[in-house]
Each structure stands twice: as C-alpha cells, then as structure tokens.
XYZ file of N, CA and C in Angstrom:
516
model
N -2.793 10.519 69.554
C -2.741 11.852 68.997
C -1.300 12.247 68.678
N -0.497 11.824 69.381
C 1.378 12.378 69.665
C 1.682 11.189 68.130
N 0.787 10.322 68.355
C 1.809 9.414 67.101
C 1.045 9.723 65.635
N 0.122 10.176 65.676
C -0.890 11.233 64.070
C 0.262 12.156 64.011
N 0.696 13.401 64.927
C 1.585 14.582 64.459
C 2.629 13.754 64.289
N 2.880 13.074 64.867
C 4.465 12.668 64.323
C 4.581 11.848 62.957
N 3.704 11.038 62.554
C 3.437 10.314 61.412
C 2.522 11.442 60.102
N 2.205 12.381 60.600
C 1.776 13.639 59.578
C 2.643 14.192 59.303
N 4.216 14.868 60.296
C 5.563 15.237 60.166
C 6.577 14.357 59.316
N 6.722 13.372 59.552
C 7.293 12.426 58.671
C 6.952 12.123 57.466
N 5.530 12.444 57.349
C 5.283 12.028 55.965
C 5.173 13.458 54.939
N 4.492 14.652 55.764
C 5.709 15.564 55.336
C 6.965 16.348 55.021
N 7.436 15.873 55.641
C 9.206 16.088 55.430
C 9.946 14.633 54.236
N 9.138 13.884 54.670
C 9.732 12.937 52.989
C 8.761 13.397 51.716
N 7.667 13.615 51.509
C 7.106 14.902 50.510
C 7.751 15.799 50.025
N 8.425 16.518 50.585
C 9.267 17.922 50.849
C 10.734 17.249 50.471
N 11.003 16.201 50.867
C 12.578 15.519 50.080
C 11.971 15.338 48.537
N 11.434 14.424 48.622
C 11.195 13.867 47.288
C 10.723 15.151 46.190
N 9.901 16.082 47.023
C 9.306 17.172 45.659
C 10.515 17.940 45.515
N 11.812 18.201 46.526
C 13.045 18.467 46.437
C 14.313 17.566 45.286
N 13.861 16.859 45.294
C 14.700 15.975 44.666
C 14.614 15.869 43.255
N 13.327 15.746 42.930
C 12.756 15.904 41.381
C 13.770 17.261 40.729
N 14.299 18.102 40.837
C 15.249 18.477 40.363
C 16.634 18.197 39.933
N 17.294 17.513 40.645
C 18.464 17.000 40.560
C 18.269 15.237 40.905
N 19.604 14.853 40.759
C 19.324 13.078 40.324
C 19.303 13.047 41.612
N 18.803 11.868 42.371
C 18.053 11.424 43.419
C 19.033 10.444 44.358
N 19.251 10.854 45.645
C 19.553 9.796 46.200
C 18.348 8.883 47.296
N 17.625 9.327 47.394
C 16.526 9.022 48.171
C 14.923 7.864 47.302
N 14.777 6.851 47.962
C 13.941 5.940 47.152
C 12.532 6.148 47.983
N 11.932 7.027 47.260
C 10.798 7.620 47.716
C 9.728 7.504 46.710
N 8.552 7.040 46.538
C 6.925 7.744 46.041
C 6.403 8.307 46.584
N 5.575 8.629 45.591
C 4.282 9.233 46.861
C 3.074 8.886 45.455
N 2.220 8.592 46.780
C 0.975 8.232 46.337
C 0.254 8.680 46.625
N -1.334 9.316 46.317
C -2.266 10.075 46.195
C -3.680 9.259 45.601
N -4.510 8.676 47.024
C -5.693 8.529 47.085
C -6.604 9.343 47.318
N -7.441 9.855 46.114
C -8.563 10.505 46.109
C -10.165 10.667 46.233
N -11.072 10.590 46.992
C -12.571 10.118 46.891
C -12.896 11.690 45.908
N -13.506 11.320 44.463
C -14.683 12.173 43.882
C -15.562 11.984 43.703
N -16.270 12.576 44.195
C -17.841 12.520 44.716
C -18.503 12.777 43.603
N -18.011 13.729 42.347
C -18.651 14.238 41.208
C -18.170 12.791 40.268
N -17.389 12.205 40.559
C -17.327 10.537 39.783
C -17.586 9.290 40.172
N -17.856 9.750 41.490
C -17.837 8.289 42.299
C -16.745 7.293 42.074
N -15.913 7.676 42.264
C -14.503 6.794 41.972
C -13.324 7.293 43.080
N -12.702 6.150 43.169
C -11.597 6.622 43.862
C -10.063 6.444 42.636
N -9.837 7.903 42.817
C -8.529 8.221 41.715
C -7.423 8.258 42.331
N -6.681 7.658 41.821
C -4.812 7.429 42.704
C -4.444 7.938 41.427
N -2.934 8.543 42.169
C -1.697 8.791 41.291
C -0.737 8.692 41.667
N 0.368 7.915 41.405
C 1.770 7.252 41.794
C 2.821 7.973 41.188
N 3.561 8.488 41.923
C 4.901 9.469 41.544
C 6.080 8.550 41.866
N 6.843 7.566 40.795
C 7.936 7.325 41.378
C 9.044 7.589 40.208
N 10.322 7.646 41.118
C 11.376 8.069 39.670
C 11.476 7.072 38.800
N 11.745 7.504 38.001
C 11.971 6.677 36.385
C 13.018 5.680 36.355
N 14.308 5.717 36.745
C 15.557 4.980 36.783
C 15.165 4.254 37.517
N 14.227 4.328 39.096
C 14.184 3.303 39.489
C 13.250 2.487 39.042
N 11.990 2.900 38.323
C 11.001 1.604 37.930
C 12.096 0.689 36.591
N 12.334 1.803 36.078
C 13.362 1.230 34.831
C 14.353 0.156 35.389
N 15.119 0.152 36.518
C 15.958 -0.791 36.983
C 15.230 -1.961 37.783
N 13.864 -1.265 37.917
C 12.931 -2.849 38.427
C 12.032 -3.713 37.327
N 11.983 -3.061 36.140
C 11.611 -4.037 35.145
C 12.707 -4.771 34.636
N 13.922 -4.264 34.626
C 14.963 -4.810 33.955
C 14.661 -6.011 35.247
N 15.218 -5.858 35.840
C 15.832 -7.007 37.445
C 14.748 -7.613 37.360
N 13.414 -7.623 37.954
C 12.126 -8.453 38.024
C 11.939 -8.925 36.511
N 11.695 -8.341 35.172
C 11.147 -8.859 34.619
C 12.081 -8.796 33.054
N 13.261 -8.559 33.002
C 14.139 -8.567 31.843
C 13.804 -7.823 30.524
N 13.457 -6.922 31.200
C 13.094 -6.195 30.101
C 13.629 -4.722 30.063
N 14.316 -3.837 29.529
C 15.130 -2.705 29.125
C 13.686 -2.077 28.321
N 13.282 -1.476 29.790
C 12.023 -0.546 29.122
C 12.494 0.581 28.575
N 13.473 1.037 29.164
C 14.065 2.414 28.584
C 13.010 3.901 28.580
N 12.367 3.676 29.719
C 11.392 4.386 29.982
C 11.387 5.976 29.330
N 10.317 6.522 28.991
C 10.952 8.344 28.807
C 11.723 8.417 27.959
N 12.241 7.595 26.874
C 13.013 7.880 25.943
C 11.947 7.381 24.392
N 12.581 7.955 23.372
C 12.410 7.632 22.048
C 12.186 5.705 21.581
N 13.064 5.211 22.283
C 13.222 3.680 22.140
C 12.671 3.441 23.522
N 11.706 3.551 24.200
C 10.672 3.204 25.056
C 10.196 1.657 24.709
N 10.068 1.083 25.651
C 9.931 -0.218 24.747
C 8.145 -0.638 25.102
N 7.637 -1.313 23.726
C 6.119 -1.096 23.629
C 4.800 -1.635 25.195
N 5.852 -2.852 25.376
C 5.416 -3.588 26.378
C 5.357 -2.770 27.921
N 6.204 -1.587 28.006
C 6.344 -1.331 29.325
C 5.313 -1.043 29.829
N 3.986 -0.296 29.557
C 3.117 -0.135 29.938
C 2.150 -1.451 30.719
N 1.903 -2.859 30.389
C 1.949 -3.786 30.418
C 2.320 -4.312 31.516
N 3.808 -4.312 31.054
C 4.774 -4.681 32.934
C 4.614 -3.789 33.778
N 4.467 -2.880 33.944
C 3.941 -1.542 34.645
C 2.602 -1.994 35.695
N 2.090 -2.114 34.699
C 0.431 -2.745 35.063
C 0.564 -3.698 35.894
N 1.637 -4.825 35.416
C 1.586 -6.204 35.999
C 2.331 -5.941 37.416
N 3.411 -4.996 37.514
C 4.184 -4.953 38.570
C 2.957 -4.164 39.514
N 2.309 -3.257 39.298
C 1.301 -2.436 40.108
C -0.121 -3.311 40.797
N 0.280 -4.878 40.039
C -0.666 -5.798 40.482
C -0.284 -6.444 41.664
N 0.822 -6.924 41.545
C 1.020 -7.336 42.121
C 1.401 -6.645 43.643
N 2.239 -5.220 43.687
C 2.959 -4.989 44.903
C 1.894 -3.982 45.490
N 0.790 -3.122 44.748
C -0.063 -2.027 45.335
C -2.037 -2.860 45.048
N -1.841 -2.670 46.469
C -3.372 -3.462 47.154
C -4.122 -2.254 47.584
N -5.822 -2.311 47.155
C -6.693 -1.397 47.666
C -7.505 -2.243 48.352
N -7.854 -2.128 49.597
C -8.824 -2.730 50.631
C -9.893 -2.028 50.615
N -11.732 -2.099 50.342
C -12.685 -1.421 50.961
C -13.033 -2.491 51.915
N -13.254 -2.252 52.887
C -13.688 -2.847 54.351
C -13.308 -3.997 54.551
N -11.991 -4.472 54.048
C -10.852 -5.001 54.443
C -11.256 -6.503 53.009
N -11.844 -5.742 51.889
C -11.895 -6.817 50.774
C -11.180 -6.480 49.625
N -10.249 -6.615 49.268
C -9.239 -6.350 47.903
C -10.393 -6.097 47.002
N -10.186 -4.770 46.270
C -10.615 -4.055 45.115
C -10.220 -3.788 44.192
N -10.477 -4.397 42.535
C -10.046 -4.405 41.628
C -10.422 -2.752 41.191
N -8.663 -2.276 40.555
C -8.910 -1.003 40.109
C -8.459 -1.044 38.855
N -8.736 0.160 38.081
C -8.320 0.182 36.531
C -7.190 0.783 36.580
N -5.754 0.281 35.895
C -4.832 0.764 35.577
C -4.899 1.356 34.301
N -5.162 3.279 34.046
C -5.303 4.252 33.450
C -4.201 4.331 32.167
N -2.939 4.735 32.982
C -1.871 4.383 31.993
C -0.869 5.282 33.108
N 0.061 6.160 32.110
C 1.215 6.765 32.607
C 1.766 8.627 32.011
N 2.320 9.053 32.413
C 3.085 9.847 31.980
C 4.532 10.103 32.789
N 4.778 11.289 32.206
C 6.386 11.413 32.470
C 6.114 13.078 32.786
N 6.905 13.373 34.196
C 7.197 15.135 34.390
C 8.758 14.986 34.788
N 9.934 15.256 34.371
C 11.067 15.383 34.452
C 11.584 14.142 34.853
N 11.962 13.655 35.771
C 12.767 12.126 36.199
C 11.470 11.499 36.977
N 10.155 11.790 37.069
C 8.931 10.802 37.518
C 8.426 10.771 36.814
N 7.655 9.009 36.742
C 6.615 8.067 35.822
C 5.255 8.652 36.957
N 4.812 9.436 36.527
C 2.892 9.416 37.372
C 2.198 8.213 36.546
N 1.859 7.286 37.225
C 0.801 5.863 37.028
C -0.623 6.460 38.118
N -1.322 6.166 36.886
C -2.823 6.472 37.052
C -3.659 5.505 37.253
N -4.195 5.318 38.495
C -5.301 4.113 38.681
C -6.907 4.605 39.155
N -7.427 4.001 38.980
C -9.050 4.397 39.386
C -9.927 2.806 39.898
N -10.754 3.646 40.974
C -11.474 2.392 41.236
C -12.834 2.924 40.901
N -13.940 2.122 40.585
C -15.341 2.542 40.204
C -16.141 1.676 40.244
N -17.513 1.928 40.214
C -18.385 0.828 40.505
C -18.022 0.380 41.502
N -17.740 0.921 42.536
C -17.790 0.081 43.614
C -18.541 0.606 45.234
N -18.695 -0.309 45.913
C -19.621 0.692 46.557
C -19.506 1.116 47.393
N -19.279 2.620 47.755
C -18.725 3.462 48.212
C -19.455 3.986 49.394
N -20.604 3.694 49.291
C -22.039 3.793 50.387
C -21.819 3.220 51.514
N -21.923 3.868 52.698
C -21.374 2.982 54.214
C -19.850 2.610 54.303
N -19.233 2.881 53.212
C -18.094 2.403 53.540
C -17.261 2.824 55.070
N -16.583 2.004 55.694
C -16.139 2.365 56.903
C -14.242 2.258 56.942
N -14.167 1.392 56.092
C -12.731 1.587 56.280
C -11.845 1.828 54.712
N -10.859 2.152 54.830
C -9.887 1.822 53.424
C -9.217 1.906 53.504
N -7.787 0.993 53.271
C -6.725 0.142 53.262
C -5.804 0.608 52.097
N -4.723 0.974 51.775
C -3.341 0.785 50.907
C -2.525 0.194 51.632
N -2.111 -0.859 50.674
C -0.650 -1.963 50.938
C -0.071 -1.390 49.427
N 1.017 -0.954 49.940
C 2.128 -0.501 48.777
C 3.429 -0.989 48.884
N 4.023 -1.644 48.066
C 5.060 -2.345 48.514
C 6.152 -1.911 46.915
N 5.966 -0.820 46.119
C 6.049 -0.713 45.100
C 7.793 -0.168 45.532
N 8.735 -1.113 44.930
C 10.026 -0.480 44.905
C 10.827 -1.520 45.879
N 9.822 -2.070 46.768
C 10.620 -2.274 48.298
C 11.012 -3.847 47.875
N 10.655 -4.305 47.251
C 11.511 -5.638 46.659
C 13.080 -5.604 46.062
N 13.218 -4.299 45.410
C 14.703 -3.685 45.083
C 15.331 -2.883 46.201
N 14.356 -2.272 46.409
C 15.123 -1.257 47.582
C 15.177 -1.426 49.038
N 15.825 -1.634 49.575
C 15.385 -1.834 50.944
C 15.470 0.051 51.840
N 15.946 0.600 50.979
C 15.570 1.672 51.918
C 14.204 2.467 51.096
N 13.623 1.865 50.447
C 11.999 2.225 50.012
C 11.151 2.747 50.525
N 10.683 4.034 50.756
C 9.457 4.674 51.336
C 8.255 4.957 50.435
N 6.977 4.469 50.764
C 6.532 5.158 49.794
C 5.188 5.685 50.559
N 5.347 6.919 50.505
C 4.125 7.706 51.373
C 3.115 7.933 50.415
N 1.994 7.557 51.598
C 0.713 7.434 50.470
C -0.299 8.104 51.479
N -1.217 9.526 50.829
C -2.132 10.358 51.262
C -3.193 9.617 50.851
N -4.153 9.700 51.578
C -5.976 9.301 51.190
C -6.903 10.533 51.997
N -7.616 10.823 50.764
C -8.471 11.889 51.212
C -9.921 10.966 50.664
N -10.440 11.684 51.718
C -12.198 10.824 51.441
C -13.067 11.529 52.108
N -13.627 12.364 51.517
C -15.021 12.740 52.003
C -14.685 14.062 53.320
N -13.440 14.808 53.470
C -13.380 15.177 54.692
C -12.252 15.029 55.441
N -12.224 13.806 55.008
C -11.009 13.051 55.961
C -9.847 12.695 55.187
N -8.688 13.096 56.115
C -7.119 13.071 55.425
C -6.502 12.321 56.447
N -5.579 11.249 55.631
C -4.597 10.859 56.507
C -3.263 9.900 55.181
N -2.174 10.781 56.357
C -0.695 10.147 55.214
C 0.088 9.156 55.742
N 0.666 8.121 55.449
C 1.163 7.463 56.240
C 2.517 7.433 55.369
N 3.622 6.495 55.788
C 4.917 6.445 55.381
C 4.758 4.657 55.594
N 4.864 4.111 54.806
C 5.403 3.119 53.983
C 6.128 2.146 53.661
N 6.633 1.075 54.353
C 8.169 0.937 54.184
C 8.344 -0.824 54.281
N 9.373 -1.810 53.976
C 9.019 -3.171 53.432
C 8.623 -3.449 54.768
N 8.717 -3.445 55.769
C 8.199 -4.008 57.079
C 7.161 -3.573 57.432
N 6.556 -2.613 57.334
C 4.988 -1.747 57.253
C 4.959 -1.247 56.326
N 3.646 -2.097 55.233
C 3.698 -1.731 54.178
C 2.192 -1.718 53.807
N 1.148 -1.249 54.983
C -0.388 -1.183 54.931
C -0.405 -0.154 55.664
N -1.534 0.655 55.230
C -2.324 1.826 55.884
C -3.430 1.824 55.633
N -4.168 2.310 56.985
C -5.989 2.246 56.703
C -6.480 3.498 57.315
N -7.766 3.944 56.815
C -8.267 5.113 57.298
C -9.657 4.274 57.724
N -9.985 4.891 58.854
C -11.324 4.203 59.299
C -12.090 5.345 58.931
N -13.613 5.521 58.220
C -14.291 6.662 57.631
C -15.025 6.738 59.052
C-alpha cells in the first residue's frame, strides 16, 4: 500500500514537471503515456506525449534521417520511422501475450509529437492482466522516464518508467 502512494506521487509530480515544461524548452526527458479501456469501442486507445527535439534527435541517431519534425520541410517518411521506432521500444501485453496495435498517426501541440495507437479486436472478455513495456527514448537517454497511466474498466494505475524498469502491469 506505502509503495502504490509513493509510486502514484512520483508519477504525479513527473506529470506536473513535464505538463510544466511544455512551455519553455525542456530540460527533463519525460513522456507520458495514456492507456485507455472504451467500452463504447471496445478498444484500448493510447496516446504518447513526447517532446519533439527529442524524437527528432532519435530518428536522426537510430535511423539517419533529419525528420525535421513540426516544420514545413517535415520529411515524408517520418511517420513511418515513427511507427517503426514505436515497434520496436513500446510493448502491449494482454495476459502476458504481446498485442498487435494500430499505429493511428501523429500530431503536434507546441514542442510535443502526441502518437496515437489503438488496440481492437481483441479480446477483452476475462481479461485479467495488462502489461506496458515502454522503453521509448531510453536507448538515447539514460535519464528517460516515461510514465504511463492505464485506466480499465474502474481501475487506475500509473507507473514511472525508466531503462532498468521498463514494464508495468495492472492485474484487472
């Protein structure tokens, strides 16, 4: 119980940095992620908040490419590498079996890329557990957090993120 408040505190107070930060340029390497159960879609909807300079400096480094994100000369492919990088480093577990989700696309709100994913068709009935492995950033960054909320049916829980613990599960 002492380690839920303290891991609910932590993962609000880096929330509260990062939604702080989105104003001015950033020293802090933070996401946040947002797992959703809708019951009126039967899908589970994520949305990924990370800053722009840094995905931009991880396509360049990982994959050589000068996406130039958020600008006019955006380059066509980034969406693509986006996709491919979100394959590889962010994992959805239902009852501890990797779940293929649809990568939606993207937008832009001031210095954050929101990446939109959805899972569907899948079966959501009895489910007992669900799993995020996010590792998105922490290959460049070593001081990488990326706090990720899951709400399902009732039940909330946030965890914090980081290259050495980089899985969270909610048991339903």
């Amino acid at each position: 119980m002492m380690k839920t408040r303290i891991a609910k505190r932590t993962a609000l107070l880096f929330t509260a940095v990062l939604l702080l930060s989105f104003a001015s340029a950033h020293k802090f390497y933070v996401s946040v992620t947002n797992v959703v159960y809708s019951e009126k879609e039967d899908a589970l909807q994520i949305t990924s908040r990370i800053f722009i300079d840094d995905l931009d400096k991880l396509l360049e480094e990982r994959y050589g490419i000068k996406a130039k994100l958020a600008t006019h000369n955006e380059a066509k492919v980034s969406d693509e590498y986006i996709e491919k990088y979100f394959r590889a480093k962010f994992v959805l577990e239902l009852d501890g079996k990797p779940t293929p989700y649809t990568f939606l696309g993207k937008r832009y709100d001031n210095d954050v890329v929101i990446c939109y994913l959805e899972v569907t068709q899948a079966n959501f009935e009895g489910l007992k557990t669900l799993s995020v492995q996010n590792e998105i950033l922490t290959d460049l960054f070593d001081e990488q957090q990326n706090v990720v909320h899951i709400k399902w049916k009732g039940h909330k829980k946030s965890f914090v993120l980081i290259k050495e613990n980089n899985k969270g599960m909610l048991n339903l």
